[in-house]
Each structure stands twice: as C-alpha cells, then as structure tokens.
Amino acid sequence: MAFMSGLWNSIVGCNDKESDWSEVATLYLDQRLKYFSVSEIDKEVAPIVFAEAHRIAFNKTGLGLSYTPLNFVTIFHIDTRKAEVRMPSGHIDQPVIEDNRDGTVSIKYDPREEGVHELYVKYNGEHVQGSPYKFHVDSIQSGYVTAYGPGLVSGVSGEPSQFTISTKGAGSGGLSMAVEGPSKAEITCHDNKDGTVAVSYLPTAPGEYKVSVRFGDKHIKGSPFTAKVTGEGRKRNQISVGSCSEVTLPGKVSDNDIRSLNASIQAPSGLEEPCFLKRLPSGNIGISFTPREAGQHIVSVKKLGVHIQNSPFNITVLDQEVGDAKKVKVSGTALKEGKTHSENTFSVDTRNAGYGGLSLSIEGPSKAEIQCADSKDGVLAISYKPTEPGYYIVNLKFADHHVEGSPFTVKVSGEGSNRQREKIQRQRDPAPLTEVGTNCKLTFKMPGITSFDLAATVTSPGGVSEDAEIQEVEDGLYSVHFVPKELGVHTVSVKYREIHIPGSPFQFTVGPLRDSGAHLVKAGGAGLERGEAGRFNEFNVWTREAGAGQLAISLEGPSKAEIDFKDRKDGSCDVSYKVDEPGEYRIGLKFNEQHIPDSPFKVYISPAVGDAHLLEVAQFPDSAQVDKPTQFYIRLNGAKGSLDGRVISPSGKTDDCFIQNIDGDQYSIRFMPRENGVHNINVKFNGVHIPASPLRIKVGKDDADPAAVHAHGPGLGAVKTGAKTDLIIDTCNAGAGILAVTMDGPSRVAMDCTDVEEGYKVRYTPLSPGFYYLSIKYNGHHIVGSPFKIEATGENLAEIGAQETSSVTVETVQKVSKSAQKQGPILPHFKSDASKVTSKGMGLKKAYLNKHNQFTVHAGDAGNNILYVGIYGPKGPCDEVQLKHKGKNNYECWYVVRDRGEYIVIVKWGDEHIPGSPYKVEV
C-alpha cells in the first residue's frame, strides 16, 4: 500500500523512505498552498481536520515553517472499499471514497462537528491495522497558544514522548508544563527560535498521563491532555530478596496444628497485615513480618477463627528495626548505562536500613536476566544482562518504598539479537447476548483428535451440572451446545480423555455481562505450547466475556512471522502463525492494550518435522499407577534416526524414559511414574517432537477439578488500603491438588493461606490504591472468574512503581461439603419475584361441594420457580387438587371438596406466598 509520497516530497522537501498506512495518516494538500501546519489544536474558525503526521520525515526547519492555519481536508490512502466516521455525538457519517486507479483509494471527509472523530477503515469486513483512527476537529482563531504532537495522545513507556507548543502571535506570558501519571517523567524543552518549543518527556511506566500546558498561569485550549502510555514491545523481569524480623512466641505447637493456624500483626497506626507462622526446633511458634513502624504491636494467632492460648501477644518494634528506604545505599554505573550481552552490575547496601524486603524489576526492550549475590559483608551485588539496546527502567524498592533515585532510567547500548517482531490488530465486536431458554454455543479448534474422546459439562449458577452436546462443525473445529435455565455465570468444562483442554473450565455468562476487560480473555491451544517451523501453528482466543475491544497479537523471535486471524463471530477466534526459523518465540496477546492472563507466552519452535511425521503411537494406555511401570509403542514406518523420550510430572520433575527396540521398526517406551496427576511425555525423533507429542496420561486417582473450585468473600470486592481482608476458596468436592494464588497490583501484599472447613482462607492487605488482579489456579488451570479484578481505595501506604507480584502455593487435601453428604438431587437456584404473580377465579372466594372449583395463576413476569398449591379444610386436606401448566408460567388449578366449612387455599411461588395468599374460602 503506497501513499502519494511524491506529493509530500514536493511540499516539504524530503526524500526519505516511502510511508505506509501503519506509520501515518496522510494529509493531502493542494500544491498551490505555500505554507501548511499540522496540529491537534491549531485551527481557525472554520472546522479543520488534523491527523497525526509525526513520523513523516520533514525538512530541517520542522513543522513551524510558517504557522498560518489553512482549510484542508484529510485524505487517507488505503487499499479498501469501506470507511465510515463516528462523530463526537455518536452519529455515523459516510465519507467520500474515490478510486485513484493506482492500487489505492482516497477517503475525503468534510466535518460537521467539533471534537474527537474516529475513522473506521475495513478491508473484507476486517479493520485494517490501526483502525479506528482518531482525529480532532476544532475551531480556534490564530493568536492562541496551541500544542500538537503524538506525545499529547499516546506513548510507549521507556521511550521519549514528544509534542510541540506554538506561541506565535500570543503575546507575552510565562509558559509552564507538567506531566502527571503512574511514574515520574523527566521533561526537556528546546526553543526552535521560530515561535515554537519542542517538548519531550520520558514516562517510565504504562498508564494514563495528564500533560498540562499553561500560558500566563492559564491552561491552553485542550489542557490538560490525556496521553495513554503503553508497555508495547517491552519485557519485564523481577526478583525479591526477603529481610524479615523474626519473633518467638510462647506456647508449643505441633506440625499438624501449624496448618490450621493463621496470624496477623497490628501496628500502632492500626495497619493490620497477615504474618507468617512456622514451628521452631524448640516447638515454639515463630512469626516473621516486615516492621513498618516503631512501637507496640499486637500479634493475633487463631485457629479456625478462635484465639489460641495466650493470644493476642504484644511485641515491641524499635526504631532501628523499621525498614527505611532512604538509608539504602546504591552505587554503580550500571544504573545509568549498560551494555547488551554483558553483566551490568551495581551494589545495594541495606545494612543500616532496618528490616524490609528488597524488590527489583527491570523493564525494557528485552527481558533482562537478573542475578543477585549476597557478599559476606552484607552488601548485595545485583547484575542484569539485556539482549537488546534501548532505554530500560529499573525500579528498586526497600520495604515497599523506592530507594533514592528510583526508578532509574538506564540507556543500554550495543548489538541486539536481531529478533524480528510482527503484530496484527483486530477489532472485536461484542458477542450476541444470550438468554434463558436459548441455544448457547462455545467453539474451539483442536485438530488431530476425534470427538469420541471429548466430553463437556455445564454447571449453572445454582450449582446444577448437566452434560452438554459437542458437535464437530468442520474438521478439527468443535462446538459445545447447551440451553441454560437461569441467568448468570455458568461454568463450561471441556475435557479430552478426561483432561481439561487448554482454556477449560470456561466462564459463560447468560444475560448481560457483569464485567469486561483483558482479564476475562482466554487463550489456549497447541500453538501456545509448541510449534514447528515452516507450517502454520494454531491456537484459540475467547473474548466473549471481555466485551468489545481491540485484540492485538504480536510474535517476536529469530524470524519474522506470518499471522493469520479467523473470526468465528461468536466471541471466539482462531489464530495461526508461521515462522521460518526454529528457536524460542514470545507470543503477546493484548486486549485494549492490556496483556491477557499468562501473556506473553513462551513457545519453542522446533525445526521442520521431516521424517518425524511418519511415526505412529500404538497401545497408549488410558491411565497409569504410581510406582508401576507403564509402556506404549512407537512405529517408525521406515523413518531413519534416533528416538528420545522424557516424562514430566505434575510437580515439574523430568525423568528419562527407557526405550527398547522390539522388532525392526517398532520400539517400546517405558517409564515409572512417581506421583499422582497428569504427566506429559515428550517423544522426539531426531530432536523434533513427533505429531502426537507431548502425550498426556493421568496417573493414579487424579480427581482435582478446577471447575469445582469457587471463590467468594469480601476480598474479591472493593477493599481498603491498610485493612486486612480475606476470601474463601471452596475446594469441597474438587479433589486434592495444587492451589496457587497470585496477586498482581501497584504494591506487594502480605498474603497467607490457611486451612478452613470448606477449603482455604486467603488473607491479604493492599498498601496502595489501584486495581489488583487475583489469579487462582488449581492444578495449573484458572478457576472460573480468575483472574479477579479488585479495586483498592484509600491512602497510599507504599510508593507506586512497576507492577508488583505476591503469591502463595498450597498442596491441598480432599474436602467434602456437608451438603454433598446428604442424599438427593440439588435444587436449582431460582431467580424470581413472587410479588409479581397474579391470580383470579371464583375458586379463591367460594367453593361448592363435589364440584370442580377453579382459579388461574399468572407468573409470566415473576421469573422462574416452582408453583405450590395447598388446600386445607375442617377435617384436613381436600380430596383432590390438580394443576395444569398452560405455557409461559400460566397455570390453571381446580379442586374438589367433600365437607362444608371454612378452607384455607395456599399459593406459593417458590418459598414465598403470592399476593393475597393464604386465601379464605367458604364451602
């Protein structure tokens, strides 16, 4: 797609590279015009359209040749036939499309409203890269101070963001600028000596920044501007080094008791945090915590919510024990500049800073490898090894506060690793709304399997589980179908050979979505685990629960990728990619410029399969037992080379398989599992995975089911900084497994996990306001709803910098709920309103002996529930009562009585009486 670059060159005098659509929205100017300007704000009374043109190479005098506002329209040259403009009022306008007959078209638009417009450009029904494009329409007379440039709208963390201020004709007055946001941003200015000022600022963390420009102590038009800074293409690594105060408490405790105990410490200011318990060799209880203030602290140790003997305990924290980031000494040139492919070392001295955890994160163009060595004199030597040049941001915190100078901006020079990066973006429309009684569908692609080995179940919000139907739509594409009976979040479990497929269990909301955002996007498939060079590797992305937004897919590695995207129009899509070179690749998935859970994914691409595709697996067992040898067979079918096998246990341990030639082309592969759970067996031929590898097998009684795990409690809602909160993770009837809880947010949190009757209680204390994301995984799978988005409000008790991560892992034991021990079916959870039920008929007022006495009940507007009708007379229940459902929750009822007297007619919708019930009837 080529632009009219010759026209640009003739106007601005540049002969640089030809621009393309991904770089710039092009402005078309009549060559009769002598001067022009490009601005977000600088316009005269008649509406003028301005678009970003900051990446086009201009001549040395820049944009300020002569700042005369001109009327012009924007022409976008793209290879498409469909475009539309969304105006600030929300109305859609149609621009004029003209075919240039040179492989491009021109889109002309004459604006009718002031404000931010969006231009949607589609090719074959899909948004082109960068669409929708935003441009501003305004009317300002000349003589005003104006600002324009990309730095007022967007930016990338760790890279300079730039904009220009024009004061031509504005008279005298002081000019001031300020940038406020998630990180400090160093501002530099340069006077262009032509009435304009070039401004650059360096944001060190992604987020929204407010850019204020004042002239004569007053904001200029449009100020403060909002710039959205992303972490696009940047990698982050972090380490934490603990330094806690340890205190021995009176009282003996056994190893078994310590599991059911939890402890918290309350500071003099009222700040309460969980602290860690351990059994000391003496048998006493030991606690470890990070002291944040001096004075008398109260330690509470409880068992199942009840204080143990002698609890609460009082301890005193001295001034010199409180962690003080200002007393940390940092030295070394590596915090100013560094070299690629080299160890860049600096030292951190915390000896005189009290107790506190040290956390370090490095973010930049590559994921720098971090090493930390503790010397004998108590000084830490920290080194990092980046692989790409550019600006890196080093956040160094002690006791949750930045040390002096942090965050540090480091300029790394040297040779890069020549890694190639490719990215596509697609607009995701909201999935169709589903209702009770309609057919719901969830699709996924999983080539190379048969539908006979697939099974699906759906669990309603009320806890009722039913089998779902699986249909094969086309080769390798399957859909799960079910008809919901109630509104709310359903759990859809899809298993292949009794093992959850990647992404399962799924969240499926019936009715309006309760939340939206990147944390609700799921991705899974073979292409996110492994791949093969020279062929397309596939995976699924499910955005249904996240609502509308833009999905960005990037792939970075030794060679450039070809990425293909197929929308299934039901809130899911199929992504495939092909690379030419083997090696390690990173696949980034972002939704509305935020990484989805577990992104970026690290994928190893193996060389072309070659003869490995000839190999076949035979007699692979359905299951295996611990400490008993298990084997299966491989047929080479004429392939020449070496065979290799390794088994990976659920805990991550790797062991070699025993391979033996049986007869000619047939080999046996034998291994001895040492633990229960799902094992992966990697079978390679000439160093390349065979098509079925890795093979998965369930060992022992692995009944851990993430679909049966649920979380609830105040810790999942709105929380306050400095206040301890908790949540319950219900693992009843979910089997035994590995429970991993991770919290990502603006600060580290003190977090613990203790055993309770219905599962496990997680307690944590946030220190900084903002959004936290709580991930709960069971045996490596997210439970439904995970990660949970939690907003913390209140005073900032720790300095905000890079995202911080806290985690806890527990090996659970099997638990059974009391309700599960009761026999009988579980009733659905109905949502209804008995007050909306109406009834009428003579049978509710007067009845006759030995006659059919009738009345009707109308519950069409009362939701779903069960209708109960009871009639009681002088001598007990009446002889005969009949109900008939006429459709749409409308019922017809008649009854027969044999005795005279006063009767009571009771009509209930679920557990609640309808209006008028109970009725008094004379016979």
Coordinates of C-alpha atoms in Angstrom, one line a residue, residues 264-273 290-299 317:
S264 CA -1.8 -11.2 61.8
I265 CA 0.1 -8.3 63.3
Q266 CA -1.5 -4.9 64.0
A267 CA 0.8 -1.8 64.1
P268 CA 0.2 1.2 66.4
S269 CA -1.4 3.1 63.5
G270 CA -4.0 0.4 63.1
L271 CA -2.4 -1.2 59.9
E272 CA -3.1 -4.9 60.1
E273 CA -1.3 -7.4 57.9
T290 CA 8.2 -6.7 57.9
P291 CA 8.1 -3.9 60.6
R292 CA 6.7 -0.7 59.1
E293 CA 6.6 1.5 62.2
A294 CA 8.1 1.6 65.7
G295 CA 6.1 0.9 68.9
Q296 CA 3.8 -1.7 70.5
H297 CA 2.4 -4.3 68.0
I298 CA -0.3 -6.8 68.7
V299 CA 0.0 -10.3 67.2
V317 CA 9.4 -2.8 67.4

